[in-house]
């Protein structure tokens, strides 16, 4: 199946001369949740802004559902709903009016039933007649989501949707996202919270300094890049790691009853066999062991920190 | 054409007008009434007639133009400046809508508002002096043309401005002086010839002259010239707007 979004060779140089994106290639599959993960200033917002028509590309092409975003901007843009990173809302309009406005802007005929459904799904229904200025930050964020959903987009961009949002609302938001995905909407979210990508995404792209350094299915990514941690429970308390074992960089627990060993599942050899051998030679007996997959956060940090 | 988008922008802007009805309508009406009191009653008692028309009557078209000009600029400049300032412009830029449609929505609403205002001021003037309009169709033509032209001009200012001071600067430093010196309150023919020649470089002279002609058939310059100059300014504004959108000037990075 052809990708719903196809970005090829996209570069962006800002007026200041700063190169924010460098030859980005990215395909988004229909119906997936794609997380674009990267530290602040990586170029996530720039990439989204260009796809959505808010900033001009310097080089490269983008197509949405096969339509070029510049030549065929009407068809391309009408498929997209955008929730930008910053809270930009009107002040004196009612929630209902601002959401209906968005639908009109995208050329869709009035459909009060749809607007009602969107507002109900986002728990905004009882606020529909309130002026936006009277709402809390979390509600304003939901109003922006409602605006983006007002015109029934096939693709939804969420730029750092949970920045500054409380836990309760975050959960609610993920529920909405999952429901949307179930109804066939493709979702692209950016985040620098790793748990978010880990929890939500089907695929993850990591962007750093304007370059996509990795795109992978979440599961594959975890496997391929995962560091693992082996924890060994000791039969007898240990006061210090014997010098003979220094090369393994073991860490002794506070109570002296466990050591942990970090190893790389990608490496040619994990070193586990020799570690166990050397432990036995040192007269250390093991009562139990377990291994743990490191979180995506560790993966992320290891990628982004790499030179 | 994305007519629904034009309609959405237009109605959104008109809703803003109704919300701020008091300041949009009342303050120009009050200031117009004051002009009548000061210029019409006080000065008018000394200058009884200008080119065969009583002074109070003579200044009516100029007063209407004064308001229409300044209101068109401030409505339209604020209308587009505010979303830029508040960041809500993102939605306009990301919508499946052409630049032309954006302009029709914003400029159309700003012009509508100032046309309504012009008519209200005309009605207010009718309370002070007897009005007679020789060429109502031309009167409306000039009114609409001026409102649209200066709303476009305001739209350009709103895009160019990157702060509230700049937003007010052009109307205050350029437009108001030009309007006052443009023959709102006197006939250009009353000036000494040196001043008169200088005045002819003021585009507002042509607007007011043409507009006044549609009322009383008296004009400082020929009606054709008035119409031509107004249309010329309109086209100049359209060219600038087209350029703004083609390059994304001050709108897109
Ligand atoms: N309008 C702009 N002009 C110049 N540089 C910009 C502009 N917007 C963003 N940048 C720079 O581009 C880089 C990427 O920014 P951004 O896309 O916002 O990153 P992210 O969303 O990943 O945090 C940053 O270094 C930022 O300073
Ligand atoms: Mg960002």
XYZ file of C-alpha atoms and ligand atoms in Angstrom:
588
model
C 0.000 0.000 0.000
C 1.335 3.413 -0.900
C 2.224 5.698 2.001
C -0.285 8.382 2.953
C 2.495 10.895 3.478
C 5.676 10.849 1.519
C 8.472 13.273 2.288
C 11.489 13.126 0.043
C 14.752 14.950 0.296
C 13.234 17.764 2.333
C 15.533 20.523 3.519
C 14.724 23.747 5.270
C 16.969 26.731 5.730
C 15.426 29.555 7.736
C 15.851 33.189 6.753
C 18.500 33.457 9.432
C 20.574 30.960 7.466
C 19.963 28.235 10.023
C 19.538 24.800 8.483
C 16.729 23.227 10.465
C 16.111 20.176 8.248
C 18.671 18.307 6.193
C 17.490 15.960 3.466
C 14.587 14.349 5.295
C 13.071 11.206 3.779
C 10.029 9.830 5.510
C 7.012 7.736 4.584
C 4.004 7.494 6.844
C 1.733 4.492 6.406
C -2.012 4.800 6.240
C -3.654 4.170 9.581
C -0.564 4.052 11.750
C 0.402 6.048 14.793
C 3.812 7.455 14.091
C 5.854 9.112 16.789
C 8.524 11.575 15.840
C 10.890 11.591 18.717
C 13.616 14.127 19.206
C 15.085 16.589 21.651
C 14.106 20.263 21.649
C 15.265 22.048 18.547
C 15.588 18.855 16.518
C 13.278 20.152 13.788
C 10.017 18.360 14.617
C 7.838 21.458 14.504
C 9.595 22.689 11.384
C 8.868 19.414 9.615
C 5.194 19.479 10.588
C 4.851 23.145 9.677
C 6.140 22.473 6.181
C 3.901 19.457 5.647
C 0.890 21.492 6.761
C 1.672 24.545 4.650
C 2.678 26.944 7.409
C 6.321 27.161 6.376
C 7.860 26.896 2.944
C 10.261 24.065 2.125
C 13.679 25.078 0.812
C 14.196 21.840 -1.095
C 12.449 18.542 -1.655
C 8.921 17.324 -2.177
C 6.035 16.207 -0.043
C 2.876 14.465 -1.093
C -0.218 13.701 0.933
C -2.336 10.856 -0.380
C -0.451 11.240 -3.644
C -1.162 14.980 -3.901
C 1.732 17.417 -3.966
C 1.464 19.867 -1.068
C 2.318 22.851 -3.239
C 0.850 22.153 -6.659
C -2.231 20.444 -5.271
C -2.418 22.185 -1.913
C -6.197 22.153 -1.659
C -6.537 18.403 -1.962
C -3.474 17.807 0.195
C -4.415 20.147 3.020
C -8.043 19.121 3.236
C -6.887 15.694 4.417
C -4.971 17.133 7.358
C -5.904 18.238 10.833
C -3.195 20.053 12.768
C -2.833 20.616 16.486
C 0.190 22.868 16.820
C 2.569 22.878 19.725
C 1.689 26.308 21.050
C -1.719 27.130 22.472
C -3.087 29.466 19.850
C -6.772 30.079 20.319
C -9.200 32.887 19.817
C -10.282 34.558 23.000
C -13.785 35.891 22.728
C -15.409 33.298 20.511
C -17.382 30.457 22.011
C -16.040 26.928 21.785
C -18.844 26.009 19.429
C -18.185 28.983 17.154
C -14.450 28.442 16.894
C -14.810 24.743 16.135
C -17.512 25.411 13.538
C -15.285 28.087 12.026
C -12.542 25.525 11.471
C -14.921 23.236 9.653
C -15.997 26.070 7.370
C -12.408 27.046 6.719
C -11.769 23.562 5.406
C -14.701 23.881 3.049
C -16.932 21.319 4.693
C -20.709 21.862 4.868
C -22.190 22.481 8.295
C -22.647 19.351 10.369
C -23.735 20.117 13.917
C -24.004 16.417 14.741
C -20.331 15.881 13.957
C -19.225 18.933 15.935
C -21.305 17.715 18.845
C -19.677 14.297 18.694
C -16.185 15.789 18.629
C -16.957 18.046 21.587
C -18.485 15.200 23.542
C -15.522 12.902 22.828
C -13.195 15.574 24.159
C -15.408 16.292 27.189
C -16.029 19.820 25.967
C -19.734 19.559 25.406
C -20.767 21.357 28.580
C -18.349 24.157 27.659
C -19.638 24.657 24.154
C -21.119 28.088 24.837
C -18.243 29.303 26.978
C -15.840 31.868 25.680
C -12.449 30.305 25.073
C -10.705 32.860 27.256
C -12.528 31.429 30.277
C -11.138 27.903 29.776
C -8.154 26.307 31.452
C -4.998 25.485 29.493
C -5.916 21.816 29.239
C -9.342 22.678 27.880
C -7.848 25.077 25.364
C -5.608 22.279 24.178
C -8.690 20.114 23.709
C -10.410 22.931 21.845
C -7.485 22.937 19.443
C -7.859 19.195 18.973
C -11.579 19.693 18.379
C -10.792 22.311 15.738
C -8.419 19.919 14.018
C -11.047 17.149 14.066
C -13.923 19.389 13.028
C -13.383 18.746 9.343
C -12.969 14.983 9.596
C -9.316 14.743 8.565
C -7.710 11.488 7.458
C -4.440 12.563 9.015
C -3.967 14.167 12.389
C -0.794 15.928 13.465
C -0.270 16.369 17.182
C 2.770 18.495 17.916
C 3.825 17.774 21.500
C 0.214 17.246 22.520
C 0.875 16.524 26.148
C 3.415 19.207 26.948
C 2.142 20.820 30.121
C -0.931 18.617 30.306
C -1.931 16.793 33.470
C -1.968 13.021 33.739
C -5.738 12.716 33.674
C -6.045 14.689 30.470
C -3.131 12.855 28.923
C -4.934 9.544 29.416
C -8.103 10.993 27.959
C -6.163 12.229 24.983
C -4.657 8.814 24.307
C -8.089 7.311 24.409
C -9.236 9.764 21.771
C -6.159 9.013 19.683
C -6.793 5.268 19.851
C -10.435 5.727 18.887
C -9.364 7.856 15.959
C -6.899 5.262 14.823
C -9.595 2.621 15.057
C -11.716 4.739 12.740
C -8.884 4.797 10.199
C -7.190 8.109 10.935
C -3.423 8.251 10.550
C -1.772 9.972 13.484
C 1.608 11.628 13.658
C 2.704 12.899 17.005
C 5.888 14.527 18.086
C 7.257 14.278 21.518
C 10.357 14.393 23.567
C 8.693 12.261 26.203
C 9.828 8.789 25.477
C 7.080 7.074 27.429
C 4.646 8.721 25.100
C 6.199 7.253 21.979
C 6.670 3.940 23.730
C 3.076 3.799 24.851
C 1.322 5.055 21.761
C 3.269 4.541 18.582
C 3.307 1.767 16.044
C 6.457 3.192 14.529
C 9.009 5.610 15.791
C 11.223 8.020 13.927
C 14.056 9.665 15.765
C 15.107 13.091 14.598
C 18.126 14.988 15.792
C 19.703 18.193 14.514
C 17.495 18.226 11.434
C 18.213 14.650 10.412
C 16.156 11.524 10.749
C 18.573 9.128 12.278
C 16.288 6.158 12.577
C 12.847 4.928 11.599
C 11.700 1.627 12.962
C 8.728 -0.353 14.186
C 8.573 0.194 17.874
C 8.953 -3.492 18.691
C 11.875 -3.965 16.318
C 13.506 -0.861 17.639
C 13.283 -2.086 21.182
C 14.758 -5.380 20.184
C 17.422 -4.160 17.851
C 18.754 -1.423 19.962
C 17.847 -2.623 23.381
C 20.381 -2.734 26.077
C 19.516 -5.363 28.606
C 20.220 -5.603 32.234
C 21.003 -8.807 34.034
C 20.350 -8.882 37.758
C 21.938 -11.635 39.792
C 20.742 -12.385 43.319
C 23.610 -13.604 45.471
C 23.477 -16.352 48.054
C 25.866 -14.512 50.343
C 26.242 -10.842 51.024
C 29.094 -9.239 49.154
C 30.993 -6.238 50.560
C 32.737 -5.235 47.372
C 33.136 -6.417 43.803
C 36.313 -8.491 43.602
C 39.003 -6.792 41.440
C 39.045 -9.822 39.123
C 35.546 -8.824 37.970
C 36.316 -5.150 37.424
C 36.107 -5.443 33.631
C 32.355 -6.215 33.784
C 31.420 -2.899 35.392
C 29.107 -4.638 37.783
C 27.024 -2.670 40.166
C 26.498 -3.885 43.651
C 23.148 -3.242 45.301
C 23.035 -1.339 48.564
C 22.290 -4.413 50.624
C 25.103 -6.336 48.937
C 22.781 -9.152 47.877
C 22.558 -8.410 44.168
C 24.734 -7.299 41.283
C 23.556 -5.911 37.977
C 25.277 -6.258 34.654
C 24.490 -4.183 31.562
C 24.954 -5.831 28.196
C 24.107 -5.095 24.640
C 21.862 -7.556 22.837
C 23.192 -6.222 19.525
C 26.803 -7.050 20.339
C 28.644 -10.110 18.995
C 28.935 -11.470 22.462
C 27.014 -10.504 25.514
C 29.702 -11.593 27.931
C 27.201 -13.436 30.073
C 28.885 -16.822 29.839
C 32.283 -15.561 30.848
C 30.765 -13.451 33.606
C 29.087 -16.487 35.102
C 32.361 -18.423 34.799
C 34.360 -15.701 36.475
C 31.787 -15.382 39.247
C 32.090 -19.065 39.973
C 35.871 -18.823 39.945
C 35.617 -15.971 42.436
C 33.484 -18.207 44.630
C 30.354 -16.137 44.294
C 27.155 -18.190 44.265
C 23.974 -17.136 42.561
C 20.513 -17.804 43.914
C 18.394 -16.209 41.187
C 18.622 -14.113 38.062
C 16.485 -12.048 35.784
C 16.939 -9.864 32.723
C 15.185 -6.649 31.886
C 14.670 -4.857 28.594
C 15.740 -1.275 28.962
C 13.112 1.340 28.256
C 12.915 3.223 25.012
C 14.186 6.170 26.922
C 17.562 4.525 27.252
C 17.528 3.687 23.571
C 16.659 7.232 22.725
C 19.331 8.712 24.890
C 21.923 6.336 23.479
C 21.003 7.302 19.924
C 20.813 11.000 20.415
C 23.923 11.208 22.559
C 25.976 9.183 20.111
C 28.563 11.337 18.333
C -13.295 28.321 -4.989
C -13.650 27.413 -1.342
C -16.751 29.531 -0.776
C -17.363 28.067 2.639
C -13.962 29.222 3.789
C -14.588 32.741 2.504
C -17.906 32.712 4.277
C -16.319 31.411 7.472
C -13.679 34.160 7.532
C -16.167 36.836 6.553
C -18.693 35.857 9.207
C -15.965 35.458 11.820
C -14.784 38.998 11.122
C -18.313 40.367 11.080
C -18.972 38.652 14.411
C -15.997 40.532 15.770
C -17.607 43.717 14.505
C -20.888 43.034 16.235
C -19.078 42.180 19.428
C -17.266 45.489 19.363
C -20.251 47.330 17.978
C -20.058 50.124 20.456
C -16.541 51.199 19.655
C -16.891 50.399 15.949
C -19.950 52.523 15.382
C -20.477 54.854 18.282
C -17.081 56.520 18.424
C -16.950 57.521 14.737
C -20.541 58.781 14.960
C -19.712 60.849 18.011
C -16.567 62.302 16.450
C -18.459 63.090 13.245
C -21.086 64.913 15.246
C -18.297 66.870 16.920
C -16.874 67.821 13.541
C -20.272 69.147 12.640
C -20.494 71.158 15.787
C -16.988 72.574 15.440
C -16.586 72.954 11.698
C -20.173 73.186 10.628
C -21.545 75.453 13.299
C -18.526 77.455 14.418
C -16.603 77.909 11.189
C -19.667 77.507 9.026
C -21.109 80.658 10.506
C -18.170 82.576 8.983
C -17.743 80.689 5.733
C -21.293 80.625 4.589
C -20.893 79.021 1.196
C -18.363 77.038 -0.783
C -18.962 76.902 -4.505
C -22.645 77.485 -4.072
C -23.204 74.966 -1.268
C -23.556 75.827 2.425
C -20.403 74.979 4.362
C -22.091 72.438 6.602
C -23.379 70.608 3.567
C -20.074 70.942 1.767
C -18.096 69.050 4.385
C -20.438 66.027 4.531
C -18.733 63.948 1.793
C -15.302 64.741 3.239
C -16.409 63.692 6.701
C -17.825 60.427 5.422
C -14.622 59.752 3.483
C -12.515 60.575 6.512
C -14.266 57.900 8.544
C -14.439 55.348 5.756
C -10.742 55.722 5.042
C -9.512 55.482 8.591
C -11.977 52.763 9.563
C -11.183 50.639 6.502
C -7.513 50.758 7.329
C -7.914 50.070 11.006
C -10.502 47.289 10.529
C -8.538 45.437 7.916
C -5.123 45.923 9.479
C -6.342 44.747 12.857
C -8.305 41.881 11.289
C -5.182 40.262 9.857
C -2.678 41.535 12.406
C -4.484 39.961 15.312
C -4.348 36.313 14.163
C -0.692 36.881 13.380
C -0.140 38.276 16.840
C -2.203 35.603 18.621
C -0.789 32.789 16.485
C -4.204 31.651 15.251
C -3.036 32.422 11.707
C -1.653 28.865 11.648
C -5.120 27.630 10.912
C -5.669 29.994 7.988
C -2.295 29.062 6.507
C -2.908 25.340 6.849
C -6.432 25.410 5.419
C -7.221 24.398 1.831
C -7.799 27.973 0.854
C -6.164 30.247 -1.696
C -4.663 33.624 -0.931
C -7.311 35.238 -3.021
C -9.994 33.685 -0.822
C -8.254 34.813 2.351
C -8.157 38.367 1.034
C -11.811 38.313 -0.009
C -12.804 37.138 3.456
C -10.804 39.672 5.445
C -10.979 42.632 3.109
C -14.626 41.976 2.304
C -15.552 42.061 5.983
C -13.484 45.174 6.686
C -14.961 46.974 3.692
C -18.511 45.933 4.603
C -18.052 47.325 8.052
C -16.748 50.662 6.852
C -19.436 50.974 4.190
C -22.100 50.452 6.840
C -20.301 53.001 8.956
C -20.111 55.493 6.086
C -23.845 55.189 5.574
C -24.495 55.655 9.282
C -22.367 58.782 9.274
C -24.218 60.026 6.245
C -27.472 59.513 8.122
C -26.005 61.277 11.158
C -25.002 64.187 8.923
C -28.587 64.272 7.685
C -29.616 65.238 11.211
C -27.486 68.382 11.014
C -27.837 69.533 7.426
C -30.181 68.812 4.558
C -28.648 66.210 2.240
C -29.091 65.864 -1.436
C -27.245 63.312 -3.496
C -27.212 64.016 -7.232
C -25.708 60.703 -8.294
C -26.508 58.040 -5.714
C -25.087 55.253 -7.850
C -21.766 57.044 -8.267
C -21.849 57.940 -4.604
C -22.103 54.242 -3.718
C -19.493 53.351 -6.309
C -16.985 55.740 -4.786
C -17.897 54.597 -1.306
C -17.422 50.926 -2.127
C -14.289 51.523 -4.168
C -12.722 53.553 -1.380
C -13.717 51.075 1.314
C -12.291 48.151 -0.651
C -9.126 49.966 -1.667
C -8.279 51.151 1.809
C -9.240 47.872 3.400
C -6.700 46.266 1.081
C -4.217 48.921 2.101
C -5.000 48.174 5.738
C -4.556 44.456 5.087
C -1.062 45.190 3.771
C -0.252 47.271 6.836
C -1.553 44.507 9.094
C 0.748 41.983 7.449
C 3.726 44.328 7.450
C 3.300 45.408 11.076
C 5.182 43.374 13.648
C 4.039 45.403 16.622
C 1.081 47.468 17.721
C 3.017 50.725 17.256
C 3.608 50.002 13.605
C -0.036 49.106 13.241
C -0.995 52.600 14.327
C 1.922 54.453 12.808
C 0.849 54.574 9.162
C -2.759 55.545 9.861
C -1.635 58.239 12.295
C 1.404 59.626 10.530
C 0.315 59.260 6.933
C -3.353 58.682 6.411
C -4.888 61.132 8.869
C -2.741 64.088 7.704
C -3.382 63.244 4.065
C -7.086 63.088 4.726
C -7.186 66.376 6.603
C -5.108 68.023 3.899
C -7.096 66.285 1.204
C -9.933 68.739 1.084
C -12.330 67.251 3.617
C -13.037 70.632 5.075
C -12.251 72.988 2.206
C -12.165 73.164 -1.534
C -8.716 72.793 -3.011
C -9.586 75.792 -5.163
C -9.569 77.944 -2.017
C -5.820 77.364 -1.602
C -3.059 79.571 -2.979
C -1.774 78.125 -6.242
C 1.511 76.759 -4.826
C -0.299 74.769 -2.173
C -2.846 73.734 -4.692
C -0.230 72.111 -6.917
C 1.278 70.351 -3.922
C -2.123 69.109 -2.862
C -2.602 67.413 -6.193
C 0.046 64.869 -5.147
C -2.219 63.808 -2.331
C -4.218 60.777 -3.497
C -6.968 61.465 -0.988
C -7.846 64.688 -2.829
C -9.072 62.602 -5.749
C -11.230 60.382 -3.579
C -12.896 63.228 -1.763
C -13.302 65.267 -4.903
C -14.971 62.425 -6.757
C -17.143 61.552 -3.808
C -18.212 65.174 -3.377
C -19.010 65.410 -7.044
C -21.485 62.550 -6.696
C -23.306 64.654 -4.120
C -23.205 68.196 -5.502
C -21.556 68.000 -8.896
C -18.754 70.199 -7.622
C -15.228 68.827 -7.837
C -11.632 69.925 -7.423
C -10.469 67.629 -10.193
C -12.359 65.898 -12.965
C -14.434 62.865 -11.983
C -12.676 60.702 -14.528
C -9.361 61.526 -12.926
C -10.802 60.761 -9.489
C -12.026 57.402 -10.616
C -8.766 56.647 -12.406
C -6.630 57.521 -9.394
C -8.782 55.450 -7.050
C -8.690 52.494 -9.396
C -4.933 52.964 -9.776
C -4.430 52.819 -6.035
C -6.674 49.769 -5.830
C -4.600 47.991 -8.449
C -1.354 48.966 -6.707
C -2.658 47.462 -3.470
C -3.723 44.289 -5.251
C -0.280 43.917 -6.785
C 1.356 44.289 -3.373
C -1.026 41.754 -1.802
C -0.340 39.305 -4.621
C 3.391 39.736 -4.030
C 2.984 39.252 -0.273
C 1.239 35.967 -0.768
C 3.530 34.745 -3.484
C 6.565 35.249 -1.314
C 4.925 34.516 2.033
C 6.276 37.852 3.254
C 5.830 38.138 7.034
C 3.392 35.226 6.931
C 5.491 32.149 6.295
C 9.008 31.229 7.199
N 11.524 31.018 12.423
C 12.723 30.509 12.679
N 13.840 31.148 12.285
C 15.063 30.644 12.537
N 15.275 29.479 13.165
C 14.211 28.785 13.589
C 12.878 29.265 13.366
N 12.017 28.364 13.880
C 12.770 27.390 14.415
N 14.082 27.629 14.241
C 15.206 26.775 14.666
O 15.090 25.543 14.004
C 15.428 24.486 14.885
C 14.296 23.483 14.920
O 13.195 24.059 15.593
P 11.857 23.257 15.800
O 11.427 22.697 14.501
O 10.909 24.146 16.497
O 12.341 22.094 16.759
P 11.487 21.102 17.664
O 10.060 21.262 17.328
O 12.028 19.746 17.338
O 11.777 21.473 19.075
C 15.719 25.111 16.234
O 17.118 25.198 16.370
C 15.110 26.463 16.149
O 15.845 27.390 16.900
Mg 8.520 21.775 18.494
